[in-house]
mmCIF file of C-alpha atoms in Angstrom:
data_model
loop_
_atom_site.group_PDB
_atom_site.id
_atom_site.type_symbol
_atom_site.label_atom_id
_atom_site.label_comp_id
_atom_site.label_asym_id
_atom_site.label_seq_id
_atom_site.Cartn_x
_atom_site.Cartn_y
_atom_site.Cartn_z
ATOM 1 C CA UNK A 1 48.310 77.636 93.762
ATOM 2 C CA UNK A 2 51.928 76.152 94.736
ATOM 3 C CA UNK A 3 52.934 76.968 91.032
ATOM 4 C CA UNK A 4 51.504 80.487 91.557
ATOM 5 C CA UNK A 5 53.695 80.753 95.189
ATOM 6 C CA UNK A 6 56.771 79.272 93.080
ATOM 7 C CA UNK A 7 56.739 82.059 90.162
ATOM 8 C CA UNK A 8 56.187 84.537 92.852
ATOM 9 C CA UNK A 9 59.430 83.072 94.856
ATOM 10 C CA UNK A 10 61.484 83.331 91.348
ATOM 11 C CA UNK A 11 60.392 86.426 90.644
ATOM 12 C CA UNK A 12 61.343 88.054 94.156
ATOM 13 C CA UNK A 13 65.065 86.059 93.742
ATOM 14 C CA UNK A 14 65.417 87.762 90.264
ATOM 15 C CA UNK A 15 64.440 91.329 91.966
ATOM 16 C CA UNK A 16 67.761 93.356 92.487
ATOM 17 C CA UNK A 17 69.116 93.641 95.909
ATOM 18 C CA UNK A 18 68.302 96.821 97.800
ATOM 19 C CA UNK A 19 71.274 99.366 98.298
ATOM 20 C CA UNK A 20 72.314 98.843 102.011
ATOM 21 C CA UNK A 21 72.943 102.479 102.252
ATOM 22 C CA UNK A 22 69.722 103.136 101.174
ATOM 23 C CA UNK A 23 68.710 100.769 104.115
ATOM 24 C CA UNK A 24 70.786 102.261 106.477
ATOM 25 C CA UNK A 25 69.336 105.742 105.932
ATOM 26 C CA UNK A 26 65.555 104.302 106.225
ATOM 27 C CA UNK A 27 66.741 103.157 110.050
ATOM 28 C CA UNK A 28 68.016 106.458 110.600
ATOM 29 C CA UNK A 29 64.573 108.137 109.714
ATOM 30 C CA UNK A 30 64.479 111.816 108.790
ATOM 31 C CA UNK A 31 66.634 113.335 111.652
ATOM 32 C CA UNK A 32 69.571 113.682 109.540
ATOM 33 C CA UNK A 33 69.109 112.836 105.687
ATOM 34 C CA UNK A 34 71.819 111.712 103.656
ATOM 35 C CA UNK A 35 72.761 113.499 100.438
ATOM 36 C CA UNK A 36 73.411 111.242 97.476
ATOM 37 C CA UNK A 37 74.902 114.176 95.745
ATOM 38 C CA UNK A 38 77.923 113.899 97.964
ATOM 39 C CA UNK A 39 78.284 109.935 97.465
ATOM 40 C CA UNK A 40 81.854 109.150 96.490
ATOM 41 C CA UNK A 41 82.527 105.285 96.498
ATOM 42 C CA UNK A 42 85.662 102.951 95.633
ATOM 43 C CA UNK A 43 86.370 99.499 95.323
ATOM 44 C CA UNK A 44 89.142 97.756 97.458
ATOM 45 C CA UNK A 45 89.278 94.102 97.989
ATOM 46 C CA UNK A 46 86.033 93.180 97.169
ATOM 47 C CA UNK A 47 84.575 96.209 99.074
ATOM 48 C CA UNK A 48 82.627 98.872 98.142
ATOM 49 C CA UNK A 49 84.002 101.904 100.284
ATOM 50 C CA UNK A 50 81.152 104.863 100.653
ATOM 51 C CA UNK A 51 81.499 108.486 101.543
ATOM 52 C CA UNK A 52 78.558 110.786 101.953
ATOM 53 C CA UNK A 53 77.537 113.639 103.824
ATOM 54 C CA UNK A 54 74.425 114.177 105.643
ATOM 55 C CA UNK A 55 72.066 117.319 106.293
ATOM 56 C CA UNK A 56 74.247 118.324 109.344
ATOM 57 C CA UNK A 57 77.336 118.131 107.036
ATOM 58 C CA UNK A 58 78.863 114.743 108.521
ATOM 59 C CA UNK A 59 80.794 112.564 106.934
ATOM 60 C CA UNK A 60 79.417 109.130 107.194
ATOM 61 C CA UNK A 61 82.011 106.023 105.835
ATOM 62 C CA UNK A 62 80.589 102.766 104.862
ATOM 63 C CA UNK A 63 82.456 99.342 104.446
ATOM 64 C CA UNK A 64 80.033 97.466 102.162
ATOM 65 C CA UNK A 65 81.042 93.730 101.896
ATOM 66 C CA UNK A 66 80.627 91.093 99.093
ATOM 67 C CA UNK A 67 77.181 90.079 100.355
ATOM 68 C CA UNK A 68 75.765 93.762 100.242
ATOM 69 C CA UNK A 69 76.084 94.446 104.109
ATOM 70 C CA UNK A 70 77.540 97.139 105.648
ATOM 71 C CA UNK A 71 80.506 95.439 107.764
ATOM 72 C CA UNK A 72 81.721 98.553 109.215
ATOM 73 C CA UNK A 73 80.236 102.368 109.721
ATOM 74 C CA UNK A 74 82.314 105.120 110.720
ATOM 75 C CA UNK A 75 80.735 108.680 111.699
ATOM 76 C CA UNK A 76 82.981 111.782 111.260
ATOM 77 C CA UNK A 77 81.854 114.649 112.773
ATOM 78 C CA UNK A 78 84.509 117.004 111.692
ATOM 79 C CA UNK A 79 87.480 115.662 114.176
ATOM 80 C CA UNK A 80 88.569 116.094 117.526
ATOM 81 C CA UNK A 81 90.795 118.826 118.161
ATOM 82 C CA UNK A 82 92.828 117.298 120.589
ATOM 83 C CA UNK A 83 93.662 114.012 118.305
ATOM 84 C CA UNK A 84 95.904 113.387 116.048
ATOM 85 C CA UNK A 85 94.119 110.936 114.507
ATOM 86 C CA UNK A 86 90.998 108.442 114.812
ATOM 87 C CA UNK A 87 91.077 104.888 113.997
ATOM 88 C CA UNK A 88 88.607 102.014 114.367
ATOM 89 C CA UNK A 89 89.251 98.343 113.536
ATOM 90 C CA UNK A 90 86.443 95.577 113.125
ATOM 91 C CA UNK A 91 86.501 91.981 112.224
ATOM 92 C CA UNK A 92 84.531 89.999 109.960
ATOM 93 C CA UNK A 93 84.054 86.150 109.076
ATOM 94 C CA UNK A 94 83.793 85.467 105.565
ATOM 95 C CA UNK A 95 83.227 81.788 104.858
ATOM 96 C CA UNK A 96 86.493 80.131 106.256
ATOM 97 C CA UNK A 97 88.193 83.536 106.285
ATOM 98 C CA UNK A 98 88.408 86.359 108.795
ATOM 99 C CA UNK A 99 88.878 89.711 107.489
ATOM 100 C CA UNK A 100 89.828 92.985 108.882
ATOM 101 C CA UNK A 101 88.673 96.326 108.523
ATOM 102 C CA UNK A 102 90.550 99.083 109.387
ATOM 103 C CA UNK A 103 89.964 102.819 108.927
ATOM 104 C CA UNK A 104 91.776 105.721 110.303
ATOM 105 C CA UNK A 105 91.076 109.597 109.783
ATOM 106 C CA UNK A 106 94.104 111.914 110.043
ATOM 107 C CA UNK A 107 93.319 115.280 111.569
ATOM 108 C CA UNK A 108 96.846 116.389 111.777
ATOM 109 C CA UNK A 109 98.493 117.923 108.473
ATOM 110 C CA UNK A 110 102.038 117.020 110.108
ATOM 111 C CA UNK A 111 100.939 113.355 109.374
ATOM 112 C CA UNK A 112 102.229 112.478 106.067
ATOM 113 C CA UNK A 113 101.488 108.446 105.966
ATOM 114 C CA UNK A 114 101.024 105.970 108.663
ATOM 115 C CA UNK A 115 101.979 102.262 108.979
ATOM 116 C CA UNK A 116 100.341 99.753 110.771
ATOM 117 C CA UNK A 117 101.679 96.662 112.658
ATOM 118 C CA UNK A 118 100.745 93.774 114.264
ATOM 119 C CA UNK A 119 102.011 92.995 117.784
ATOM 120 C CA UNK A 120 104.070 90.300 116.257
ATOM 121 C CA UNK A 121 105.844 92.792 114.298
ATOM 122 C CA UNK A 122 104.014 91.899 110.746
ATOM 123 C CA UNK A 123 104.089 95.378 108.715
ATOM 124 C CA UNK A 124 101.072 95.833 106.990
ATOM 125 C CA UNK A 125 102.382 98.385 104.595
ATOM 126 C CA UNK A 126 100.899 97.112 101.255
ATOM 127 C CA UNK A 127 97.506 96.650 102.492
ATOM 128 C CA UNK A 128 96.803 100.562 103.319
ATOM 129 C CA UNK A 129 95.258 102.845 101.214
ATOM 130 C CA UNK A 130 94.707 106.627 101.178
ATOM 131 C CA UNK A 131 91.816 108.404 100.357
ATOM 132 C CA UNK A 132 90.259 111.978 100.537
ATOM 133 C CA UNK A 133 87.252 112.999 101.050
ATOM 134 C CA UNK A 134 85.955 116.137 101.330
ATOM 135 C CA UNK A 135 89.549 117.656 102.083
ATOM 136 C CA UNK A 136 89.769 115.050 104.829
ATOM 137 C CA UNK A 137 92.276 111.900 104.569
ATOM 138 C CA UNK A 138 91.212 108.662 105.314
ATOM 139 C CA UNK A 139 93.453 105.532 105.511
ATOM 140 C CA UNK A 140 92.013 101.851 104.888
ATOM 141 C CA UNK A 141 92.959 98.272 104.812
ATOM 142 C CA UNK A 142 91.303 95.229 104.247
ATOM 143 C CA UNK A 143 93.441 91.983 105.033
ATOM 144 C CA UNK A 144 93.279 88.626 106.351
ATOM 145 C CA UNK A 145 96.712 89.670 107.823
ATOM 146 C CA UNK A 146 95.879 92.322 110.260
ATOM 147 C CA UNK A 147 95.310 91.495 114.184
ATOM 148 C CA UNK A 148 92.218 92.873 115.557
ATOM 149 C CA UNK A 149 93.898 94.260 118.857
ATOM 150 C CA UNK A 150 96.498 95.513 119.853
ATOM 151 C CA UNK A 151 97.930 97.437 116.272
ATOM 152 C CA UNK A 152 100.962 99.312 116.525
ATOM 153 C CA UNK A 153 100.300 102.699 114.313
ATOM 154 C CA UNK A 154 102.705 104.650 113.620
ATOM 155 C CA UNK A 155 102.162 108.372 111.629
ATOM 156 C CA UNK A 156 105.478 109.976 110.132
ATOM 157 C CA UNK A 157 105.993 113.329 108.871
ATOM 158 C CA UNK A 158 107.300 114.279 105.152
ATOM 159 C CA UNK A 159 110.708 114.282 106.506
ATOM 160 C CA UNK A 160 109.862 110.734 107.465
ATOM 161 C CA UNK A 161 109.986 111.460 111.422
ATOM 162 C CA UNK A 162 107.820 109.371 113.914
ATOM 163 C CA UNK A 163 104.722 112.053 115.021
ATOM 164 C CA UNK A 164 102.144 109.932 115.773
ATOM 165 C CA UNK A 165 102.352 106.462 118.113
ATOM 166 C CA UNK A 166 99.453 104.752 119.526
ATOM 167 C CA UNK A 167 101.245 102.327 121.282
ATOM 168 C CA UNK A 168 104.368 103.831 123.803
ATOM 169 C CA UNK A 169 107.428 102.520 123.224
ATOM 170 C CA UNK A 170 109.179 100.109 125.668
ATOM 171 C CA UNK A 171 112.500 101.532 126.728
ATOM 172 C CA UNK A 172 114.667 98.292 126.976
ATOM 173 C CA UNK A 173 116.644 97.358 130.083
ATOM 174 C CA UNK A 174 120.116 97.015 130.062
ATOM 175 C CA UNK A 175 121.164 94.290 132.085
ATOM 176 C CA UNK A 176 124.351 94.772 133.234
ATOM 177 C CA UNK A 177 126.025 92.217 135.798
ATOM 178 C CA UNK A 178 126.405 93.378 139.665
#
């Protein structure tokens, strides 16, 4: 009997791991179905970044980690007219390393590119990757160097003018002797 159970356990371990996005769809149910024909997938820093449309034409963005779990999920319903961009940041502990996952959706055409900077002034330029899906620009970063909050996001025009800033610039006070 124990040999039979051991053989079954060995066979289960050899079965391919289910697609986490498929598991996600089964949790969501039939209210809105993801359309597999709209899937676009990218690899970035050992993560799989997947975009899919649902039956209501919303975009779903999944950050699937190396262990095949969904570490960050974002639903894009087509933008918010009063926002220039939407951003989300999350942290994930991988073994001894802390990874920060960042995603921004650029709604304004005037934003040509963004920079991401930690409060301490560490620039995250090389970690940023711009992806386009369904005529929408997304900027992602996956790094152990990014602080989770607060982060300083600056959007620049094609002429390198600042057109968006999530952190208000602090005015330096001039100290003069009385």
